[in-house]
Coordinates of C-alpha atoms in Angstrom, one line a residue:
X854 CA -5.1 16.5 -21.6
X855 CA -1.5 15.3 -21.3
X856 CA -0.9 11.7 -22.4
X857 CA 2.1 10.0 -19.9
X858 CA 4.0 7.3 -21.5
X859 CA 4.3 5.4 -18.2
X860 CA 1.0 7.0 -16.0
X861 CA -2.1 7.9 -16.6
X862 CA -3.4 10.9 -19.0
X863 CA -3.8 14.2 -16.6
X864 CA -6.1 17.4 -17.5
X865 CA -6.9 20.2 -15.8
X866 CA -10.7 21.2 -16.1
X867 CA -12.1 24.6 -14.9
X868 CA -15.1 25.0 -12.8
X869 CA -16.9 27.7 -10.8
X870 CA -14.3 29.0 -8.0
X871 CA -11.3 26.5 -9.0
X872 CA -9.5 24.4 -11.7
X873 CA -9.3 20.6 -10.9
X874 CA -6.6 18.2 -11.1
X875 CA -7.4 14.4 -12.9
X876 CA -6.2 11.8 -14.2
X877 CA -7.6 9.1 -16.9
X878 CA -6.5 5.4 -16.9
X879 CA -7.7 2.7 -18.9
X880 CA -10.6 2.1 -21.7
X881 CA -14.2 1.3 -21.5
X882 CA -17.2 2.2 -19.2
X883 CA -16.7 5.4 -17.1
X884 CA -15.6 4.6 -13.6
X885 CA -15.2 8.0 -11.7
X886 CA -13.2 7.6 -8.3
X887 CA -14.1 10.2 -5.1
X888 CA -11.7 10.3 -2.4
X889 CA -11.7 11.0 1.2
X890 CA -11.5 14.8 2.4
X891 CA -8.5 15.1 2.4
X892 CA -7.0 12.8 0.3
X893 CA -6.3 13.4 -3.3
X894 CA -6.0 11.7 -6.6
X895 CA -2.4 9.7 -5.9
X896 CA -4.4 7.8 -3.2
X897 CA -6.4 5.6 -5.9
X898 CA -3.1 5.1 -8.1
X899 CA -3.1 1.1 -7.2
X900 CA -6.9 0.3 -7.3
X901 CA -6.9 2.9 -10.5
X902 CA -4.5 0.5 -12.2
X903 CA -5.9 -2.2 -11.3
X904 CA -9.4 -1.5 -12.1
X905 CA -8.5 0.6 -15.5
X906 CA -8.4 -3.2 -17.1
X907 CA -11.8 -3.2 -17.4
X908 CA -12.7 0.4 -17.0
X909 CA -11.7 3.9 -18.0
X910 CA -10.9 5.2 -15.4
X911 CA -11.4 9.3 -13.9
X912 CA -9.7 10.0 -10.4
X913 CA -9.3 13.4 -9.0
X914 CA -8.0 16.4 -6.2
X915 CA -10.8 17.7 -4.8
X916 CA -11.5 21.5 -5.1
X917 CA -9.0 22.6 -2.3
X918 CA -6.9 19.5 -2.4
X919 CA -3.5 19.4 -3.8
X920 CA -3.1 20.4 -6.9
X921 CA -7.1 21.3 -7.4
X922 CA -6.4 25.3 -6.6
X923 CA -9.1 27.6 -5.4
X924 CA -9.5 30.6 -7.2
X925 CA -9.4 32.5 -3.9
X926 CA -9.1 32.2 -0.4
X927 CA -10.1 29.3 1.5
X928 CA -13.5 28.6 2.6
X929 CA -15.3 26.0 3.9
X930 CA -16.2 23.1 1.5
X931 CA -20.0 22.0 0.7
X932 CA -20.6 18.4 -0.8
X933 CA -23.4 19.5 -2.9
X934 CA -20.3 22.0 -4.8
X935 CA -17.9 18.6 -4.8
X936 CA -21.1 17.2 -6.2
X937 CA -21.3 19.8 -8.9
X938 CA -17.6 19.6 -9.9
X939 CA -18.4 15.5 -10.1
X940 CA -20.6 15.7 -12.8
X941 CA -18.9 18.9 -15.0
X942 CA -15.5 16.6 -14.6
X943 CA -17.9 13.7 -16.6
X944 CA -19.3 15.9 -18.8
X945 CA -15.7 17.0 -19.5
X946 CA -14.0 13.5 -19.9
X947 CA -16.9 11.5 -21.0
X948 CA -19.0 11.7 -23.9
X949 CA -22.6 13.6 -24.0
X950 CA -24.9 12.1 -22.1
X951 CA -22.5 8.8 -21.1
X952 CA -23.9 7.3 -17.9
X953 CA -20.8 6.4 -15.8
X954 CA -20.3 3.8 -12.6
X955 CA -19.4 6.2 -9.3
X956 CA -17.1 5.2 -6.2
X957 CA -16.6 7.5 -3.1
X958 CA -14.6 6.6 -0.2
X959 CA -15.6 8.7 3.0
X960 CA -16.8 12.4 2.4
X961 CA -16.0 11.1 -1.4
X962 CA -19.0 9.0 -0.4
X963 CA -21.1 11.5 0.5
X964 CA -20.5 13.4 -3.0
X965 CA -21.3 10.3 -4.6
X966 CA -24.8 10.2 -3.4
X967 CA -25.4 13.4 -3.7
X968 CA -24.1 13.3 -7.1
X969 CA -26.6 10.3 -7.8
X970 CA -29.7 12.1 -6.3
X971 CA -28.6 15.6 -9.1
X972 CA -28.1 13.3 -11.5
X973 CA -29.7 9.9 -11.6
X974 CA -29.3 10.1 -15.7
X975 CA -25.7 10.3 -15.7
X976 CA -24.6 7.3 -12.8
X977 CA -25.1 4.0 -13.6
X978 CA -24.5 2.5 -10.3
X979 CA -22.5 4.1 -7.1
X980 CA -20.4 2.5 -4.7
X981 CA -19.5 4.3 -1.1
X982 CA -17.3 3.4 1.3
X983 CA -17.9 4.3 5.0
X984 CA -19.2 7.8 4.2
X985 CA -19.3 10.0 7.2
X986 CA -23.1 10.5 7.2
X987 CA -23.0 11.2 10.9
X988 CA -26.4 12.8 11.2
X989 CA -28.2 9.6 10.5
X990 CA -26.8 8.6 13.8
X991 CA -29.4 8.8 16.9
X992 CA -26.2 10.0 18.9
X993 CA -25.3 12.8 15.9
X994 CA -25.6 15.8 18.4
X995 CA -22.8 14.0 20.1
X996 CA -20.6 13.4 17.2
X997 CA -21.2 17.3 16.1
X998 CA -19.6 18.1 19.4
X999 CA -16.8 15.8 19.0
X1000 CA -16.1 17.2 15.6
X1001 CA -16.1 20.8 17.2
X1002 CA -14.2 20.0 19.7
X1003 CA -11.4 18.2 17.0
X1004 CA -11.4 21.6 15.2
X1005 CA -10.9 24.1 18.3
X1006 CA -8.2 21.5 18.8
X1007 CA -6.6 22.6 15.8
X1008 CA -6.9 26.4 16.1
X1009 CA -5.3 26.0 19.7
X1010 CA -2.7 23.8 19.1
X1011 CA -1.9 22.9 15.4
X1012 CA -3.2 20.1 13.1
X1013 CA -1.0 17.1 15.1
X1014 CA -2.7 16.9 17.9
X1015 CA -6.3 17.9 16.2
X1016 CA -5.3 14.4 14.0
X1017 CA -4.6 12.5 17.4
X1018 CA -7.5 13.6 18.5
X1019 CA -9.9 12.5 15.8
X1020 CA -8.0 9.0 15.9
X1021 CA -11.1 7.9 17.9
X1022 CA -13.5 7.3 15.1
X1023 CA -11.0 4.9 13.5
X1024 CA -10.3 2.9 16.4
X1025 CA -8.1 5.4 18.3
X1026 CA -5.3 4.4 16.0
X1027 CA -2.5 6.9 13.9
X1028 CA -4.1 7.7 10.7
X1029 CA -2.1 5.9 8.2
X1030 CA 0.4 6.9 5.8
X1031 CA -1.4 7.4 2.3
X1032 CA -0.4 7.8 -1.3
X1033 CA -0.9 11.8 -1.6
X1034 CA 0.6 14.4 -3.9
X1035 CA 0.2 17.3 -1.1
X1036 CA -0.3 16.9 2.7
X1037 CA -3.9 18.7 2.9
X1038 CA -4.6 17.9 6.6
X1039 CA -4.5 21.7 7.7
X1040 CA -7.2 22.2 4.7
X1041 CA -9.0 19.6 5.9
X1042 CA -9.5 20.2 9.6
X1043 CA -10.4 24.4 8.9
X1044 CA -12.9 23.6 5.9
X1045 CA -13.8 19.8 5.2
X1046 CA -13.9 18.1 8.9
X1047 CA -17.2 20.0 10.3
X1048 CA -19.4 20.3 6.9
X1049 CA -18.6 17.4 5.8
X1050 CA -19.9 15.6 8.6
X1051 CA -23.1 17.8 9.0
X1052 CA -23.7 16.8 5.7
X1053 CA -26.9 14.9 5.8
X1054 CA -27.4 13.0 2.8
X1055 CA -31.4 12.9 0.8
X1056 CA -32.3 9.4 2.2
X1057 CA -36.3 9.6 -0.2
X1058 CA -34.4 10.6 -3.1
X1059 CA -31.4 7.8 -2.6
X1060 CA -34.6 5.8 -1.9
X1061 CA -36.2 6.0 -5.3
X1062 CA -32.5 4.9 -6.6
X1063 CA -31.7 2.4 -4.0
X1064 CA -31.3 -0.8 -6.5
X1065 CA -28.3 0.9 -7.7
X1066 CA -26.6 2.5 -4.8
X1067 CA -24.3 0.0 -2.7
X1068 CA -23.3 0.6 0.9
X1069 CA -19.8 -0.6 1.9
X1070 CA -17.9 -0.5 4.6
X1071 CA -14.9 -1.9 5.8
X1072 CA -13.7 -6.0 7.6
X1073 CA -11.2 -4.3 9.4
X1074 CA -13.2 -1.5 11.0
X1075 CA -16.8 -2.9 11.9
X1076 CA -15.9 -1.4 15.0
X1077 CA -15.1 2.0 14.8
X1078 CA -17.3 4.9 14.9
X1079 CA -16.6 5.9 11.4
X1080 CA -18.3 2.5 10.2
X1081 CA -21.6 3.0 11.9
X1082 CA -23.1 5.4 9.5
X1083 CA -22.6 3.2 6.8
X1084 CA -24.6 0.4 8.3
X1085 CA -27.4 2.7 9.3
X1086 CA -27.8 4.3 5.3
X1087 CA -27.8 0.8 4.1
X1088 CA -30.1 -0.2 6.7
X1089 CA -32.5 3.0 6.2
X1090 CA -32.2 1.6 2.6
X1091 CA -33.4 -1.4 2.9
X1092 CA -29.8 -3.1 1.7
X1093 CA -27.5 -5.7 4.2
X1094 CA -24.2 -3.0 4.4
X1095 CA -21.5 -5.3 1.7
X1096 CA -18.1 -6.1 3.4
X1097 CA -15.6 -4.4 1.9
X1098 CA -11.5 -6.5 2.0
X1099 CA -9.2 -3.9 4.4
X1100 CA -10.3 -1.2 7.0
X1101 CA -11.5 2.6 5.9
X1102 CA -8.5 2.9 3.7
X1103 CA -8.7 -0.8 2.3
X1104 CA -8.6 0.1 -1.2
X1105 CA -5.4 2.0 -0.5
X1106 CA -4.1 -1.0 1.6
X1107 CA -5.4 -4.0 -0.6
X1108 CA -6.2 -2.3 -4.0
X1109 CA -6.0 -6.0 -5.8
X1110 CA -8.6 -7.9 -3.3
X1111 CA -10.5 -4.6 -3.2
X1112 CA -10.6 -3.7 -6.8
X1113 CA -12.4 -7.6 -7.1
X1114 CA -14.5 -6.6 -4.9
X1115 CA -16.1 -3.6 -6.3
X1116 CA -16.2 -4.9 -9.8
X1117 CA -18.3 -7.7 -8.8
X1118 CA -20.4 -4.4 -6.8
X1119 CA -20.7 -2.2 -9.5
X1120 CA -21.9 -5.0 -12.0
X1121 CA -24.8 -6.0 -9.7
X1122 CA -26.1 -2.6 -9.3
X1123 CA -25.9 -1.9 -13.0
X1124 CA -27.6 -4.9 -13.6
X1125 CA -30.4 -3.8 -11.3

């Protein structure tokens, strides 16, 4: 792992089918950050810095993303395989058996849970952030024709209009401009959009660990589509969904406020 003098300490780790990109910031208990689908390490570099004063800190490029290479050619990505390279990157960075705290915004979400139902031993509490459980939803049949319909967008006519397209589940608004080392947003709409958001997450196993799973989801976008899955899992269990400072990208937007805020999440749940 290579130590910067002014940034964080970056590794490479090989797994089945790629070799991931990560960074480590900080000292003290393990705080592993997931991020969207197709977002990449660089977009936690403000909340990682904040929150590395009271944690060490493990962000990430997904398997696909940036500078996380595929062994071969593309293929469509599976959360339960982002789930797997989750727990071999703790097993890499942390020591044996170390139980660490676990935050995912959006499909990073939905790795999170799915990396808390494999391995219930190894996370001490998880955080997620509007994950894009659509198939909780009593419309989801809806939303998987939406999602097919952004995707044939992007074979017909290129990954611009397939973005202006799936604007609607944020509010209809331009996606914003994130921190990001590559742009992945072709990867993204070919392999990540559609299983991603078929992905239906193991609500009786989350059930058994519900005490130290926390729902979140955005001030800023109660009212977009992509924030109504996250009130349903927390309703289905049995939780109120916890406000979260900014929109779906609030801990890119107000990583100070936000970082606050998920301290003060992770410690209840750990307490639990």
């Amino acid at each position: 792992m290579a130590d910067g003098a002014d940034g964080p300490e970056t590794g490479a780790l090989t797994v089945p089918g790629a070799r991931l990109h990560y960074e480590v910031r900080g000292a003290g208990p393990l705080l592993l950050l997931l991020p969207g689908g197709n977002s990449d390490a660089a977009v936690f570099e403000g909340l990682a810095t904040v929150l590395a004063a009271h944690y060490r800190v493990i962000s990430c490029d997904p398997r696909g993303n940036s500078r996380s290479r595929l062994d071969g050619p593309p293929v469509d990505q599976r959360i339960e395989v982002h789930a797997d390279d989750a727990y071999r990157l703790l097993d890499h960075v942390g020591a044996a058996d170390e139980p660490a705290h676990v935050f995912g915004s959006c499909a990073g979400g939905l790795v999170a849970l799915e990396l808390a139902v494999r391995h219930p031993d190894r996370v001490r509490s998880t955080v997620v952030h509007e994950p894009p459980a659509m198939e909780l939803l009593p419309d989801a049949d809806r939303h998987r024709a939406f999602f097919d319909g952004v995707y044939e967008t992007f074979r017909r006519a290129g990954a611009g209009a397939a973005s202006r397209e799936l604007s609607a589940i944020f509010g209809g608004r331009p996606a914003p401009e994130l921190p990001e080392a590559h742009d992945n947003t072709a990867f993204f709409l070919a392999h990540t959009l559609r299983p991603s958001t078929r992905f239906r997450p193991d609500l009786t196993a989350l059930a058994a660990l519900a005490e130290r799973v926390v729902v979140a989801g955005g001030h800023d976008s109660r009212t977009h589509t992509v924030h109504r899955p996250a009130a349903v899992l927390a309703a289905r269990l049995g939780q109120d969904l916890t406000e979260f400072p900014g929109g779906h990208v609030g801990y890119a937007k107000h990583p100070a406020a936000f970082a606050a805020r998920l301290i003060t999440a992770l410690t209840t749940a750990s307490a639990s």
